[in-house]
Amino acid sequence: MTQGQLQPQRKLRLGAFIMATGHHIAAWRHPGAQADAGVNIHHYIALAQTAERGLFDQVFVADSPGIWHKGDKESFSRQGRLSHFEPVTLWAALAAVTKHIGFVATASTTYEDPYLLARKFASLDHISEGRAAWNVVTTSAENVHGNFGLDAHPDPALRYERAHEFVDVVKGLWDSFEDDAFLRDKASGVYFDPDKLHALNHIGKHLKVKGPLNIERPPQGHPVIVQAGSSEDGKELAAATAEAIFTAWTSLAEAQAFYSDVKGRMAKYGRRPEQLLVLPGISPVIGRTEEEAQAKWAELQALIHPSVGLATLETFWPGEDLSKWDLDARPPYIPEPPKGINSRAHVVLELARREKYTVRQLYEYLAGARGHWVVVGTPVQIADRMQEWFENGAADGFNVMPPVLPASLDDFVELVVPELQKRGLFRTAYEGTTLRENLGLERPVSRYAEPEARAA
């Protein structure tokens, strides 16, 4: 940029966090929800195309290598999120019916194989022509180890230690072929330059991977690395490896502290703050008037069965029989976060302390978005709150979590996006063709490139 030119205005980054029927725990019961959404490809096609119409950077689905199960048989029977697609498979299908939007798929460093994962995400990046992202998780759920022949779930420190090595291995595999390795010269008969193919030959504490990968370097160099989690170990992993981090906060002060903390850790890894986008979750309940928004929220809250509500609290009060509690009184005590649980416990228990919620009020809040920031109001009010966080060191953008799908995403695209654009906070057209370009992230140089290329 030459002297005298103005810096381009910083823009919000927006992701659509898609939870099948919606993020509200009772969303599947709502008249406007698609009850079989988890395995309905037409539903997901429509959502991805709506998000792209709204110029979102990306769509994201959470995932686990095991079934999501909380509570007793009664509450379990009422859960609407048990059946859902594997995300890379889903995104490969949706890449064919979209042009611009990026796809964030969750995959576990604890339970996946690094070679297969690297190949899978490289394939998705090629299929989507540069729109893939990997949400790196270590898997906090303790009920999945039996699916992989293990006797116990590894403790958090071990999981995160493995994760750092795992991510480095996957990036190394993505660099197996240099960018210009494939000549495909029909006249000479030379298909590729074997001097530009590299075996990783990694031998580490947790992993031993020879390589090379059997697919050429992804269009983005590396699919975008995303991380979800705000524990101490999670913040270190994000500072070292991530290019976007999904997080959950309910107050501006908490979000500002996290933003400053995680970005402040990056320098020791040789990284700059702008190389990591902090994207808190926001679950907006949108009405053209405040009365309409509150009515929508009340309609959803009325669908929560008490057994399902109490099941959302069991993680935070381990071993407690919550069915004996008075729903309209405050919890008898607020515990310290259980050992080994991720930082969501800190968010939820601090919320209970700060707001002095009754048991019912607490599970009703969590039912909306599992401890993420729920904002009920008009498009102007929601844009006001988003702008406040964006302009005051709390967020680089947001992971939008529609309470009910498809209606809540439609509302956001039709009502909130134009308000953000009017304020100059959000794009009016996509800037690039890859997810990296649209997020304003650099394309990584191969570790095997010439030194001058790496230094550029």
Coordinates of C-alpha atoms in Angstrom, one line a residue:
M1 CA 0.0 0.0 0.0
T2 CA 1.5 3.3 -1.1
Q3 CA 1.8 6.3 1.2
G4 CA -1.4 8.3 1.5
Q5 CA -3.7 5.4 0.7
L6 CA -6.4 4.7 3.3
Q7 CA -6.4 1.4 5.0
P8 CA -9.5 -0.6 4.0
Q9 CA -12.2 -0.6 6.6
R10 CA -12.2 -3.7 8.8
K11 CA -15.2 -5.9 8.0
L12 CA -17.1 -8.4 10.1
R13 CA -16.6 -12.1 9.4
L14 CA -19.7 -14.2 9.6
G15 CA -20.2 -17.9 9.9
A16 CA -23.5 -19.8 10.0
F17 CA -23.3 -22.5 12.7
I18 CA -25.8 -25.0 11.5
M19 CA -27.4 -27.4 14.1
A20 CA -29.8 -29.4 12.0
T21 CA -33.2 -28.2 13.2
G22 CA -31.7 -25.2 15.0
H23 CA -29.7 -24.4 18.2
H24 CA -32.6 -24.2 20.6
I25 CA -32.8 -27.6 22.3
A26 CA -36.5 -27.9 21.5
A27 CA -36.2 -26.5 18.0
W28 CA -37.2 -29.9 16.4
R29 CA -40.6 -29.5 17.9
H30 CA -41.2 -26.1 16.4
P31 CA -43.9 -26.0 13.7
G32 CA -41.4 -24.3 11.3
A33 CA -38.6 -26.9 11.8
Q34 CA -37.7 -29.8 9.5
A35 CA -37.9 -32.6 12.0
D36 CA -35.6 -35.0 10.0
A37 CA -33.2 -32.2 9.2
G38 CA -30.1 -34.1 10.4
V39 CA -30.4 -36.5 7.4
N40 CA -32.2 -34.3 4.9
I41 CA -29.9 -33.2 2.2
H42 CA -32.4 -30.8 0.6
H43 CA -32.6 -29.0 4.0
Y44 CA -28.9 -28.5 4.0
I45 CA -28.7 -27.4 0.4
A46 CA -31.3 -24.7 1.1
L47 CA -29.4 -23.5 4.2
A48 CA -26.1 -23.3 2.4
Q49 CA -27.6 -21.4 -0.4
T50 CA -29.4 -19.0 2.0
A51 CA -26.1 -18.3 3.8
E52 CA -24.3 -17.7 0.5
R53 CA -27.1 -15.3 -0.5
G54 CA -26.4 -13.5 2.8
L55 CA -22.6 -13.4 1.8
F56 CA -21.6 -15.4 4.8
D57 CA -17.9 -16.5 4.9
Q58 CA -18.7 -20.1 5.9
V59 CA -21.1 -22.6 7.2
F60 CA -20.2 -25.0 10.0
V61 CA -21.6 -28.1 11.7
A62 CA -20.5 -29.5 15.0
D63 CA -19.7 -33.2 15.1
S64 CA -18.6 -36.0 17.5
P65 CA -17.3 -39.5 16.8
G66 CA -20.0 -40.8 19.1
I67 CA -23.6 -40.3 19.9
W68 CA -24.7 -37.1 21.7
H69 CA -26.3 -38.4 24.9
K70 CA -27.1 -36.5 28.1
G71 CA -29.6 -37.4 30.8
D72 CA -31.7 -40.5 31.6
K73 CA -33.9 -42.5 29.3
E74 CA -36.8 -40.1 29.6
S75 CA -34.8 -37.1 28.5
F76 CA -32.8 -39.1 26.0
S77 CA -36.0 -40.1 24.2
R78 CA -36.8 -36.4 23.7
Q79 CA -33.4 -35.3 22.1
G80 CA -33.7 -34.1 18.5
R81 CA -30.0 -34.3 17.5
L82 CA -29.2 -38.0 17.5
S83 CA -29.1 -38.6 13.8
H84 CA -26.9 -36.4 11.6
F85 CA -24.5 -36.5 8.6
E86 CA -20.7 -36.8 8.8
P87 CA -19.6 -33.3 7.9
V88 CA -16.9 -33.8 5.2
T89 CA -19.3 -36.0 3.3
L90 CA -22.1 -33.4 3.6
W91 CA -19.9 -30.5 2.6
A92 CA -18.6 -32.4 -0.5
A93 CA -22.2 -32.7 -1.7
L94 CA -23.0 -29.0 -1.0
A95 CA -19.8 -27.7 -2.7
A96 CA -21.5 -28.7 -6.0
V97 CA -24.5 -26.5 -5.4
T98 CA -22.7 -23.4 -4.2
K99 CA -19.9 -21.1 -5.5
H100 CA -18.5 -18.9 -2.8
I101 CA -19.3 -20.0 0.7
G102 CA -16.7 -21.9 2.8
F103 CA -17.3 -25.2 4.6
V104 CA -16.0 -25.9 8.1
A105 CA -15.9 -29.6 9.1
T106 CA -15.1 -30.9 12.6
A107 CA -12.7 -33.7 13.0
S108 CA -11.0 -35.1 16.1
T109 CA -7.3 -35.3 16.7
T110 CA -7.9 -37.9 19.4
Y111 CA -9.9 -40.4 17.4
E112 CA -9.0 -39.8 13.7
D113 CA -5.9 -40.9 11.7
P114 CA -3.8 -38.0 10.5
Y115 CA -3.1 -39.4 7.0
L116 CA -6.7 -40.2 6.3
L117 CA -7.8 -36.8 7.7
A118 CA -5.2 -34.9 5.6
R119 CA -6.4 -36.8 2.5
K120 CA -10.1 -36.2 3.3
F121 CA -9.7 -32.4 3.8
A122 CA -7.4 -32.0 0.8
S123 CA -10.0 -33.7 -1.3
L124 CA -12.7 -31.4 0.1
D125 CA -10.6 -28.4 -0.7
H126 CA -10.2 -29.6 -4.3
I127 CA -13.8 -30.5 -4.7
S128 CA -14.9 -27.1 -3.4
E129 CA -12.2 -25.2 -5.3
G130 CA -10.6 -23.8 -2.2
R131 CA -13.4 -23.5 0.3
A132 CA -12.6 -26.1 3.0
A133 CA -11.7 -25.6 6.6
W134 CA -10.9 -28.1 9.4
N135 CA -12.3 -27.4 12.9
V136 CA -9.7 -29.0 15.1
V137 CA -11.1 -30.7 18.2
T138 CA -9.7 -33.1 20.8
T139 CA -13.2 -34.4 21.7
S140 CA -14.3 -33.7 25.3
A141 CA -17.1 -36.3 25.4
E142 CA -16.1 -39.3 27.5
N143 CA -18.6 -41.7 26.0
V144 CA -16.9 -42.3 22.7
H145 CA -13.7 -44.2 23.5
G146 CA -15.4 -47.6 23.2
N147 CA -16.1 -46.9 19.6
F148 CA -12.4 -47.1 18.9
G149 CA -11.3 -50.0 21.1
L150 CA -10.0 -47.9 24.0
D151 CA -10.6 -48.6 27.6
A152 CA -10.7 -45.0 28.7
H153 CA -10.9 -41.4 27.3
P154 CA -7.5 -39.7 27.3
D155 CA -7.1 -36.9 29.8
P156 CA -7.1 -33.3 28.5
A157 CA -3.4 -32.6 28.8
L158 CA -2.6 -35.8 26.7
R159 CA -5.2 -35.0 24.1
Y160 CA -3.9 -31.5 23.6
E161 CA -0.3 -32.6 23.5
R162 CA -1.3 -35.1 20.7
A163 CA -3.3 -32.4 18.9
H164 CA -0.3 -30.1 18.5
E165 CA 1.7 -32.9 16.9
F166 CA -1.3 -34.0 14.9
V167 CA -1.9 -30.6 13.3
D168 CA 1.8 -30.3 12.3
V169 CA 1.7 -33.7 10.7
V170 CA -1.4 -32.9 8.7
K171 CA 0.0 -29.6 7.5
G172 CA 3.2 -31.5 6.5
L173 CA 1.2 -34.0 4.5
W174 CA -0.7 -31.2 2.7
D175 CA 2.7 -30.0 1.6
S176 CA 3.7 -33.4 0.1
F177 CA 3.6 -32.0 -3.4
E178 CA 4.9 -28.6 -4.2
D179 CA 2.5 -26.2 -5.9
D180 CA 4.0 -26.6 -9.3
A181 CA 4.8 -30.3 -9.1
F182 CA 2.2 -31.4 -11.7
L183 CA 3.3 -30.6 -15.3
R184 CA 0.8 -32.8 -17.2
D185 CA 2.7 -32.1 -20.4
K186 CA 1.1 -34.4 -23.0
A187 CA 3.7 -33.5 -25.6
S188 CA 6.7 -34.7 -23.5
G189 CA 4.8 -37.3 -21.6
V190 CA 5.9 -35.9 -18.3
Y191 CA 3.1 -35.9 -15.8
F192 CA 4.8 -34.5 -12.7
D193 CA 8.3 -33.6 -11.4
P194 CA 9.3 -36.3 -8.8
D195 CA 11.8 -33.9 -7.3
K196 CA 8.8 -31.9 -6.0
L197 CA 7.3 -34.7 -4.1
H198 CA 8.3 -35.0 -0.4
A199 CA 7.8 -37.8 2.1
L200 CA 7.2 -36.4 5.6
N201 CA 8.9 -39.2 7.5
H202 CA 7.5 -38.0 10.8
I203 CA 8.4 -39.9 14.0
G204 CA 7.1 -38.1 17.1
K205 CA 5.9 -38.9 20.6
H206 CA 2.4 -39.8 19.6
L207 CA 2.5 -40.3 15.8
K208 CA 4.6 -42.0 13.2
V209 CA 3.6 -41.1 9.6
K210 CA 5.8 -41.7 6.6
G211 CA 3.8 -40.0 3.7
P212 CA 3.6 -38.6 1.1
L213 CA 0.0 -37.8 0.6
N214 CA -1.6 -39.2 -2.6
I215 CA -3.3 -36.0 -3.7
E216 CA -1.7 -32.8 -4.8
R217 CA -1.4 -29.7 -2.6
P218 CA -4.8 -28.2 -1.8
P219 CA -5.9 -25.0 -3.7
Q220 CA -5.6 -23.0 -0.5
G221 CA -2.2 -24.5 0.3
H222 CA -3.8 -25.7 3.5
P223 CA -7.5 -25.7 4.3
V224 CA -8.2 -23.0 6.9
I225 CA -7.5 -24.2 10.4
V226 CA -10.3 -23.5 12.9
Q227 CA -10.3 -24.3 16.6
A228 CA -13.3 -24.5 19.0
G229 CA -12.6 -24.3 22.7
S230 CA -11.5 -21.7 25.3
S231 CA -9.8 -23.7 28.0
E232 CA -6.1 -23.0 28.7
D233 CA -5.0 -25.8 26.5
G234 CA -7.4 -24.8 23.9
K235 CA -6.1 -21.2 23.8
E236 CA -2.6 -22.4 23.4
L237 CA -3.5 -24.7 20.6
A238 CA -5.4 -21.8 18.9
A239 CA -2.5 -19.4 19.4
A240 CA -0.1 -21.9 17.9
T241 CA -2.1 -23.3 15.0
A242 CA -5.6 -21.8 14.4
E243 CA -6.6 -19.1 11.9
A244 CA -10.1 -18.8 13.4
I245 CA -11.4 -19.7 16.8
F246 CA -15.0 -20.3 17.8
T247 CA -15.8 -19.4 21.4
A248 CA -18.7 -18.7 23.8
W249 CA -19.1 -15.7 26.0
T250 CA -22.2 -13.9 27.4
S251 CA -20.7 -10.5 28.3
L252 CA -18.6 -7.9 26.6
A253 CA -16.0 -7.9 29.4
E254 CA -15.5 -11.6 29.2
A255 CA -15.2 -11.6 25.4
Q256 CA -12.7 -8.7 25.5
A257 CA -10.6 -10.6 28.1
F258 CA -10.5 -13.7 25.9
Y259 CA -9.8 -11.8 22.7
S260 CA -6.8 -10.0 24.3
D261 CA -5.6 -13.2 26.0
V262 CA -5.6 -15.5 23.0
K263 CA -4.1 -12.9 20.6
G264 CA -1.5 -12.1 23.2
R265 CA -0.2 -15.7 23.1
M266 CA 0.6 -15.7 19.4
A267 CA 3.9 -13.8 19.3
K268 CA 5.7 -16.7 21.0
Y269 CA 4.7 -18.9 18.1
G270 CA 6.0 -16.3 15.6
R271 CA 2.5 -15.2 14.6
R272 CA 0.7 -11.9 14.3
P273 CA -2.7 -11.1 15.9
E274 CA -4.4 -10.6 12.6
Q275 CA -3.6 -14.2 11.6
L276 CA -6.3 -15.4 14.0
L277 CA -9.9 -14.4 13.8
V278 CA -11.9 -14.6 17.0
L279 CA -15.6 -15.5 16.3
P280 CA -17.9 -15.7 19.4
G281 CA -21.2 -17.5 19.0
I282 CA -24.4 -15.4 18.8
S283 CA -27.9 -16.9 18.7
P284 CA -30.2 -14.1 17.5
V285 CA -34.0 -14.3 18.0
I286 CA -35.2 -11.7 15.5
G287 CA -38.4 -9.8 15.3
R288 CA -39.5 -6.8 13.4
T289 CA -40.5 -5.4 16.8
E290 CA -39.3 -6.2 20.3
E291 CA -42.7 -7.7 21.0
E292 CA -42.4 -10.1 18.0
A293 CA -38.9 -11.1 19.1
Q294 CA -40.0 -11.8 22.7
A295 CA -43.0 -13.8 21.4
K296 CA -40.8 -16.0 19.3
W297 CA -38.5 -16.6 22.2
A298 CA -41.4 -17.5 24.5
E299 CA -42.8 -19.9 22.0
L300 CA -39.5 -21.8 21.9
Q301 CA -39.1 -21.8 25.6
A302 CA -42.5 -23.3 26.1
L303 CA -41.5 -26.3 24.1
I304 CA -38.7 -27.4 26.6
H305 CA -39.6 -30.5 28.5
P306 CA -38.3 -30.2 32.1
S307 CA -36.4 -33.5 31.8
V308 CA -34.5 -32.2 28.8
G309 CA -33.8 -28.9 30.5
L310 CA -32.4 -30.6 33.6
A311 CA -30.2 -32.8 31.4
T312 CA -28.5 -29.7 30.1
L313 CA -27.3 -29.0 33.6
E314 CA -26.1 -32.5 34.6
T315 CA -22.5 -31.9 33.3
F316 CA -22.1 -29.0 35.6
W317 CA -23.4 -30.7 38.7
P318 CA -21.9 -34.2 38.3
G319 CA -23.4 -36.9 40.5
E320 CA -26.3 -34.7 41.6
D321 CA -29.9 -35.9 41.3
L322 CA -31.3 -32.7 39.8
S323 CA -34.9 -34.1 39.6
K324 CA -35.2 -33.3 43.3
W325 CA -34.5 -29.7 42.9
D326 CA -37.1 -26.9 42.9
L327 CA -37.1 -25.6 39.4
D328 CA -38.2 -22.2 40.5
A329 CA -35.5 -21.7 43.2
R330 CA -31.8 -21.0 42.7
P331 CA -29.5 -24.0 42.5
P332 CA -28.6 -25.1 46.1
Y333 CA -24.9 -24.5 45.4
I334 CA -22.7 -23.4 42.5
P335 CA -19.7 -25.8 42.2
E336 CA -16.3 -25.3 40.9
P337 CA -15.9 -26.6 37.3
P338 CA -15.5 -30.4 37.2
K339 CA -12.0 -31.7 36.6
G340 CA -11.4 -32.4 32.9
I341 CA -14.3 -30.5 31.5
N342 CA -13.8 -27.7 28.9
S343 CA -14.2 -24.1 29.7
R344 CA -17.9 -24.1 28.9
A345 CA -18.4 -25.0 32.6
H346 CA -16.7 -21.7 33.6
V347 CA -19.1 -19.8 31.3
V348 CA -22.2 -21.5 32.6
L349 CA -21.4 -21.4 36.3
E350 CA -20.3 -17.8 36.1
L351 CA -23.6 -17.0 34.3
A352 CA -25.6 -18.7 37.1
R353 CA -23.7 -16.7 39.8
R354 CA -23.9 -13.4 38.0
E355 CA -27.5 -13.5 36.9
K356 CA -28.8 -15.3 40.1
Y357 CA -30.9 -17.6 37.8
T358 CA -33.3 -20.1 39.1
V359 CA -32.8 -23.7 37.9
R360 CA -35.5 -23.3 35.3
Q361 CA -34.1 -19.9 34.1
L362 CA -30.7 -21.4 33.8
Y363 CA -31.7 -24.4 31.7
E364 CA -34.0 -22.2 29.7
Y365 CA -31.0 -20.0 28.9
L366 CA -28.8 -22.9 28.1
A367 CA -31.6 -24.4 25.9
G368 CA -31.2 -21.5 23.5
A369 CA -27.6 -22.1 22.6
R370 CA -25.8 -24.1 25.3
G371 CA -24.2 -21.1 27.0
H372 CA -23.5 -19.0 23.9
W373 CA -24.7 -15.4 23.7
V374 CA -28.5 -15.2 23.1
V375 CA -29.8 -11.8 21.8
V376 CA -33.5 -11.3 21.5
G377 CA -34.6 -8.1 19.6
T378 CA -35.0 -6.2 16.4
P379 CA -32.5 -6.2 13.6
V380 CA -31.3 -2.8 14.7
Q381 CA -30.8 -3.9 18.3
I382 CA -29.0 -7.1 17.3
A383 CA -26.7 -5.1 14.9
D384 CA -26.0 -2.6 17.7
R385 CA -24.8 -5.5 20.0
M386 CA -22.7 -7.0 17.3
Q387 CA -21.1 -3.7 16.4
E388 CA -20.3 -3.0 20.1
W389 CA -18.4 -6.2 20.4
F390 CA -16.7 -5.8 17.0
E391 CA -15.5 -2.3 17.6
N392 CA -14.4 -2.8 21.2
G393 CA -11.9 -5.6 21.0
A394 CA -14.2 -8.5 21.7
A395 CA -14.7 -10.1 18.2
D396 CA -13.5 -10.1 14.6
G397 CA -16.9 -11.5 13.6
F398 CA -19.5 -14.0 14.8
N399 CA -20.6 -17.6 14.5
V400 CA -24.3 -17.0 14.0
M401 CA -26.3 -19.8 15.6
P402 CA -29.9 -19.7 14.3
P403 CA -32.4 -20.9 17.0
V404 CA -34.8 -22.6 14.5
L405 CA -34.0 -23.6 11.0
P406 CA -34.6 -22.6 8.3
A407 CA -36.7 -19.6 9.6
S408 CA -34.0 -18.0 11.9
L409 CA -31.3 -18.0 9.2
D410 CA -33.8 -16.5 6.7
D411 CA -34.6 -13.7 9.2
F412 CA -30.9 -12.9 9.8
V413 CA -30.1 -12.8 6.0
E414 CA -33.2 -10.7 5.2
L415 CA -33.2 -8.3 8.2
V416 CA -29.8 -8.2 10.0
V417 CA -27.4 -8.4 7.1
P418 CA -28.8 -5.3 5.3
E419 CA -28.5 -3.4 8.6
L420 CA -24.8 -4.4 9.0
Q421 CA -24.2 -3.5 5.3
K422 CA -25.8 -0.1 5.8
R423 CA -23.4 0.6 8.6
G424 CA -20.4 -0.4 6.5
L425 CA -19.6 -3.3 8.8
F426 CA -20.2 -6.1 6.3
R427 CA -19.4 -6.9 2.7
T428 CA -21.8 -6.3 -0.2
A429 CA -20.0 -8.8 -2.5
Y430 CA -17.5 -11.6 -2.0
E431 CA -13.9 -10.4 -2.3
G432 CA -12.3 -13.6 -3.5
T433 CA -12.9 -17.2 -4.8
T434 CA -11.4 -19.1 -1.8
L435 CA -12.3 -19.1 1.8
R436 CA -8.9 -17.8 2.7
E437 CA -9.3 -14.8 0.4
N438 CA -12.8 -14.0 1.8
L439 CA -11.5 -14.2 5.4
G440 CA -8.5 -12.0 4.6
L441 CA -6.1 -14.8 5.5
E442 CA -2.7 -15.5 3.8
R443 CA -2.1 -18.6 1.7
P444 CA 0.6 -20.6 3.5
V445 CA 3.9 -21.3 1.7
S446 CA 5.0 -24.9 1.5
R447 CA 7.6 -26.0 4.0
Y448 CA 9.5 -27.3 1.0
A449 CA 9.5 -24.0 -0.9
E450 CA 12.8 -22.2 -1.6
P451 CA 13.9 -20.0 1.4
E452 CA 13.2 -16.8 -0.4
A453 CA 9.6 -17.9 -1.0
R454 CA 9.1 -18.8 2.6
A455 CA 10.4 -15.4 3.7
A456 CA 8.3 -13.4 1.3

